[in-house]
mmCIF file of C-alpha atoms in Angstrom:
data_model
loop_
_atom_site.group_PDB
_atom_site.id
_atom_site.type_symbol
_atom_site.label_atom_id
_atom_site.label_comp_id
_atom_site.label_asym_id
_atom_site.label_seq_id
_atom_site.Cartn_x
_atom_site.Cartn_y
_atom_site.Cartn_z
ATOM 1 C CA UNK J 1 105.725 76.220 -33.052
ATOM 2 C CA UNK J 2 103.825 73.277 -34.100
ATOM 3 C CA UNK J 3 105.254 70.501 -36.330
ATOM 4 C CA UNK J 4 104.109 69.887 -39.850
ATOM 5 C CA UNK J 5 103.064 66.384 -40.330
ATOM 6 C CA UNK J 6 106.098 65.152 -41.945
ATOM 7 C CA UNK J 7 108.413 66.534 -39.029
ATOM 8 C CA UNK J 8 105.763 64.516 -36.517
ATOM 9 C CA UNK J 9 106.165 61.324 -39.212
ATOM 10 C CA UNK J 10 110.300 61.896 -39.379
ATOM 11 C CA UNK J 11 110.318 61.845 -35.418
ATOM 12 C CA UNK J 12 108.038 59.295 -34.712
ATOM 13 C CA UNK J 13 109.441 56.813 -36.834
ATOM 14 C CA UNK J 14 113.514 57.665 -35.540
ATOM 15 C CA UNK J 15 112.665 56.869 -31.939
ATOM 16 C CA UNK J 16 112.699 53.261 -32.412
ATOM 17 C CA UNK J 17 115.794 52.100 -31.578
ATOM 18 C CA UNK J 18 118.258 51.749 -33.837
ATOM 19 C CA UNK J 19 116.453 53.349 -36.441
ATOM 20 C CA UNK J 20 117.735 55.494 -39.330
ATOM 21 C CA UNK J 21 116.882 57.605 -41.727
ATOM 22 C CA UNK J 22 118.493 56.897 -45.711
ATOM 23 C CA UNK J 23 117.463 58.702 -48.661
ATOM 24 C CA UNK J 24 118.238 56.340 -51.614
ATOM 25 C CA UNK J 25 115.319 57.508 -54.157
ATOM 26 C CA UNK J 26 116.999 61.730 -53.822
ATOM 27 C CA UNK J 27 115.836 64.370 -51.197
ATOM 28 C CA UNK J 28 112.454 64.438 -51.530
ATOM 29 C CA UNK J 29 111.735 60.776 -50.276
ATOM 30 C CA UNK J 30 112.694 59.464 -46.862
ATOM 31 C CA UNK J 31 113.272 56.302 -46.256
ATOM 32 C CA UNK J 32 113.416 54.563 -42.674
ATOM 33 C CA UNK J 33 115.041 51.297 -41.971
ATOM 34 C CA UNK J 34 114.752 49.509 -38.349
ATOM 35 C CA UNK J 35 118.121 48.319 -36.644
ATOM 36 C CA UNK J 36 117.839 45.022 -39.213
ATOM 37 C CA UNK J 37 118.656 47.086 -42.037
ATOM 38 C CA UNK J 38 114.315 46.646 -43.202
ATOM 39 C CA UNK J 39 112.621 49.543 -44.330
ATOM 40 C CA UNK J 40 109.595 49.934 -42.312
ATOM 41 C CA UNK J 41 108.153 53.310 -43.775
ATOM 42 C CA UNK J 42 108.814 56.021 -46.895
ATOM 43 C CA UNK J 43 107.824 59.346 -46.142
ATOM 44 C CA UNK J 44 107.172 62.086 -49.174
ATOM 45 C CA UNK J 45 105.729 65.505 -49.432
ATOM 46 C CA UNK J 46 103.116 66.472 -51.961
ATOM 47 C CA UNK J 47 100.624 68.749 -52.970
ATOM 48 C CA UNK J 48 97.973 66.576 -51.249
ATOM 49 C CA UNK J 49 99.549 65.547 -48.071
ATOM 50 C CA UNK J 50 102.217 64.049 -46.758
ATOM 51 C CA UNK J 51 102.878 60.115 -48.230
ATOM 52 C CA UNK J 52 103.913 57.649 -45.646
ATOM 53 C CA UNK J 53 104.288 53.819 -47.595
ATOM 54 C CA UNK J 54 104.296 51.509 -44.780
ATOM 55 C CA UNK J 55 103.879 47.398 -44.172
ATOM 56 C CA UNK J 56 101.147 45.714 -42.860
ATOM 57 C CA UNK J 57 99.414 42.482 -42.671
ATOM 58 C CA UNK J 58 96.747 41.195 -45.568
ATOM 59 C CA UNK J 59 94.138 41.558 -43.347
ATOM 60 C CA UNK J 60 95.110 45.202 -41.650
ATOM 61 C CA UNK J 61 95.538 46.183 -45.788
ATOM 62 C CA UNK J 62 91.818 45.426 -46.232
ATOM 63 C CA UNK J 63 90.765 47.290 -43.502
ATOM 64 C CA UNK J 64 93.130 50.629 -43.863
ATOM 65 C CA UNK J 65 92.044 50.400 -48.210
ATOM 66 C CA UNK J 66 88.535 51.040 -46.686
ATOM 67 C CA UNK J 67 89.542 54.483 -45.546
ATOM 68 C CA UNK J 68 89.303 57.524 -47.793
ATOM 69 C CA UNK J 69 92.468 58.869 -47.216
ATOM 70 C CA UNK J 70 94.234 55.303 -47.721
ATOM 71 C CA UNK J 71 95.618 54.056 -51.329
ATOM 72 C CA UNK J 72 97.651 50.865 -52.881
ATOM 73 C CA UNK J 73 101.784 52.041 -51.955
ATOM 74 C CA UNK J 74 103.256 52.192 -55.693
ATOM 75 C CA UNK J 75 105.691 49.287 -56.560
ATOM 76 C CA UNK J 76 104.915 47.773 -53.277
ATOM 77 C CA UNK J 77 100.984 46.620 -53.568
ATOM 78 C CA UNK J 78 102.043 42.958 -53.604
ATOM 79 C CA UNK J 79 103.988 43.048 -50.470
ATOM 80 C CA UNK J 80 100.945 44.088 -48.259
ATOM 81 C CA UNK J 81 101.937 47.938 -48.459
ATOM 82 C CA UNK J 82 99.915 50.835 -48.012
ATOM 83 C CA UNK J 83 100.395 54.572 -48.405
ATOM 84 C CA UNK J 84 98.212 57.002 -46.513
ATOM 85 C CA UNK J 85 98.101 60.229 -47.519
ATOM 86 C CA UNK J 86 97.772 62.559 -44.268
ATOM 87 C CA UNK J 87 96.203 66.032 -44.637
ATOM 88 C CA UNK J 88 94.288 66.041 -41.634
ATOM 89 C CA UNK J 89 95.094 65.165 -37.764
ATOM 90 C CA UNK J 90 93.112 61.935 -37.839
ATOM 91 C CA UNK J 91 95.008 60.674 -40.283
ATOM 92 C CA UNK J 92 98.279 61.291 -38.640
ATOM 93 C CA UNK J 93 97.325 59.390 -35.232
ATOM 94 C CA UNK J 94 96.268 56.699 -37.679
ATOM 95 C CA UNK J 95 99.000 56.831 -39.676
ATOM 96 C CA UNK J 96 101.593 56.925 -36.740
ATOM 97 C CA UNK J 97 99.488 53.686 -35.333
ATOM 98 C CA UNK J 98 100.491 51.530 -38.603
ATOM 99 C CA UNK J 99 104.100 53.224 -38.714
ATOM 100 C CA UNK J 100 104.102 51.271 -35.031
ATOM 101 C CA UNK J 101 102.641 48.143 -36.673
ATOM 102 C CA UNK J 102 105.038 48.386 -39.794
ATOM 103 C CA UNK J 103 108.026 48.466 -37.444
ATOM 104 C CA UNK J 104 106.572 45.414 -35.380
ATOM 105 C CA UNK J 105 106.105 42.805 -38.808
ATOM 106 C CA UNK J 106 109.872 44.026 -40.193
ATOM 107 C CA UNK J 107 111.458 43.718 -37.049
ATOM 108 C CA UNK J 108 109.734 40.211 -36.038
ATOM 109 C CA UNK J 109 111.767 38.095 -38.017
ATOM 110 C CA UNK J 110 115.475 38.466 -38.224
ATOM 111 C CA UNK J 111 117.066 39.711 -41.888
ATOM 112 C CA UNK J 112 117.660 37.176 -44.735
ATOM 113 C CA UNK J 113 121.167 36.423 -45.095
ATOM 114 C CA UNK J 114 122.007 38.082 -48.654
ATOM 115 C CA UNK J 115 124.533 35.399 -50.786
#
Protein backbone atom coordinates (compact mmCIF):
# COMPACT_ATOMS: atom_id res chain seq x y z
CA UNK A 1 0.00 0.00 0.00
CA UNK A 2 1.37 3.28 -0.87
CA UNK A 3 1.57 6.22 1.59
CA UNK A 4 -0.50 9.33 1.25
CA UNK A 5 1.62 12.35 1.25
CA UNK A 6 1.12 13.35 4.73
CA UNK A 7 2.15 9.76 6.08
CA UNK A 8 5.51 10.26 3.66
CA UNK A 9 5.72 14.11 5.32
CA UNK A 10 4.96 12.57 9.14
CA UNK A 11 7.87 9.96 8.50
CA UNK A 12 10.27 11.91 6.87
CA UNK A 13 10.35 14.59 9.21
CA UNK A 14 10.46 11.91 12.64
CA UNK A 15 13.67 10.31 11.43
CA UNK A 16 15.80 13.07 12.48
CA UNK A 17 17.02 12.36 15.59
CA UNK A 18 15.48 13.35 18.40
CA UNK A 19 12.60 14.55 16.71
CA UNK A 20 8.96 14.63 17.86
CA UNK A 21 5.82 15.05 16.90
CA UNK A 22 3.32 17.70 19.29
CA UNK A 23 0.00 18.76 18.34
CA UNK A 24 -0.57 22.10 20.19
CA UNK A 25 -3.04 23.89 17.54
CA UNK A 26 -5.79 20.28 17.99
CA UNK A 27 -5.63 17.09 15.75
CA UNK A 28 -5.72 18.29 12.58
CA UNK A 29 -2.26 20.17 12.63
CA UNK A 30 1.06 18.49 13.31
CA UNK A 31 3.64 20.06 14.58
CA UNK A 32 7.42 18.81 14.56
CA UNK A 33 10.07 20.06 16.83
CA UNK A 34 13.95 18.95 16.41
CA UNK A 35 15.80 17.60 19.64
CA UNK A 36 16.22 21.64 20.66
CA UNK A 37 12.70 21.87 21.37
CA UNK A 38 12.41 24.27 17.56
CA UNK A 39 9.71 23.57 15.39
CA UNK A 40 11.08 22.88 12.07
CA UNK A 41 7.79 21.99 10.07
CA UNK A 42 3.63 22.03 10.52
CA UNK A 43 1.95 19.57 8.59
CA UNK A 44 -2.09 19.93 7.77
CA UNK A 45 -4.54 18.21 5.55
CA UNK A 46 -6.88 20.04 3.24
CA UNK A 47 -9.03 19.92 0.45
CA UNK A 48 -6.14 21.06 -1.80
CA UNK A 49 -3.22 19.16 -0.57
CA UNK A 50 -1.39 18.49 2.14
CA UNK A 51 0.20 21.94 4.04
CA UNK A 52 3.70 21.58 5.22
CA UNK A 53 4.89 25.37 6.90
CA UNK A 54 8.52 25.06 7.04
CA UNK A 55 11.80 27.58 7.60
CA UNK A 56 14.07 28.68 5.22
CA UNK A 57 16.52 31.28 4.38
CA UNK A 58 15.46 34.90 2.67
CA UNK A 59 16.97 33.96 -0.28
CA UNK A 60 15.65 30.06 -0.59
CA UNK A 61 11.95 32.02 0.26
CA UNK A 62 12.36 33.96 -3.00
CA UNK A 63 13.13 31.19 -4.95
CA UNK A 64 10.44 28.45 -3.51
CA UNK A 65 7.50 31.83 -3.75
CA UNK A 66 8.38 31.45 -7.51
CA UNK A 67 6.78 28.04 -7.64
CA UNK A 68 3.08 27.54 -8.27
CA UNK A 69 2.39 25.28 -5.71
CA UNK A 70 4.37 27.50 -3.02
CA UNK A 71 2.53 30.34 -0.77
CA UNK A 72 3.47 32.93 2.25
CA UNK A 73 3.09 30.25 5.72
CA UNK A 74 0.19 32.19 7.71
CA UNK A 75 1.41 34.01 10.93
CA UNK A 76 4.88 33.08 10.03
CA UNK A 77 5.69 35.26 6.64
CA UNK A 78 8.11 37.45 8.60
CA UNK A 79 10.21 34.71 9.90
CA UNK A 80 11.28 33.45 6.36
CA UNK A 81 8.43 30.66 6.34
CA UNK A 82 6.89 29.01 3.59
CA UNK A 83 4.02 26.58 3.14
CA UNK A 84 3.85 24.33 0.12
CA UNK A 85 0.91 22.84 -0.66
CA UNK A 86 1.69 19.19 -2.12
CA UNK A 87 -0.86 17.55 -4.45
CA UNK A 88 1.42 16.13 -6.78
CA UNK A 89 4.78 13.89 -6.44
CA UNK A 90 7.06 16.74 -7.48
CA UNK A 91 6.04 18.66 -4.93
CA UNK A 92 6.62 16.14 -2.26
CA UNK A 93 10.45 15.45 -3.25
CA UNK A 94 10.58 19.24 -3.14
CA UNK A 95 8.88 19.65 -0.24
CA UNK A 96 10.80 16.84 1.70
CA UNK A 97 14.16 18.74 0.30
CA UNK A 98 13.21 22.08 2.37
CA UNK A 99 11.75 19.91 5.38
CA UNK A 100 15.77 18.78 5.27
CA UNK A 101 16.81 22.45 4.97
CA UNK A 102 14.23 23.63 7.71
CA UNK A 103 15.71 21.10 10.13
CA UNK A 104 19.39 22.24 9.19
CA UNK A 105 18.71 26.45 10.01
CA UNK A 106 16.65 25.40 13.51
CA UNK A 107 19.05 23.03 14.56
CA UNK A 108 22.29 25.26 13.66
CA UNK A 109 22.19 27.40 16.48
CA UNK A 110 21.57 26.16 19.94
CA UNK A 111 17.96 27.27 21.75
CA UNK A 112 17.60 30.72 23.46
CA UNK A 113 17.65 30.40 27.05
CA UNK A 114 13.88 31.39 28.02
CA UNK A 115 14.03 33.87 31.47
Amino acid sequence: MEKSPADEVRTFSLAFEGSREECPFGPDSAVFKAANGKIFAILSEHDDGVHVSLKLTPEEVMEAMSLPFVRTAPYLAKNHWVMPVIAHPGELEMTLAWIRRSHELVTARPARKRQ
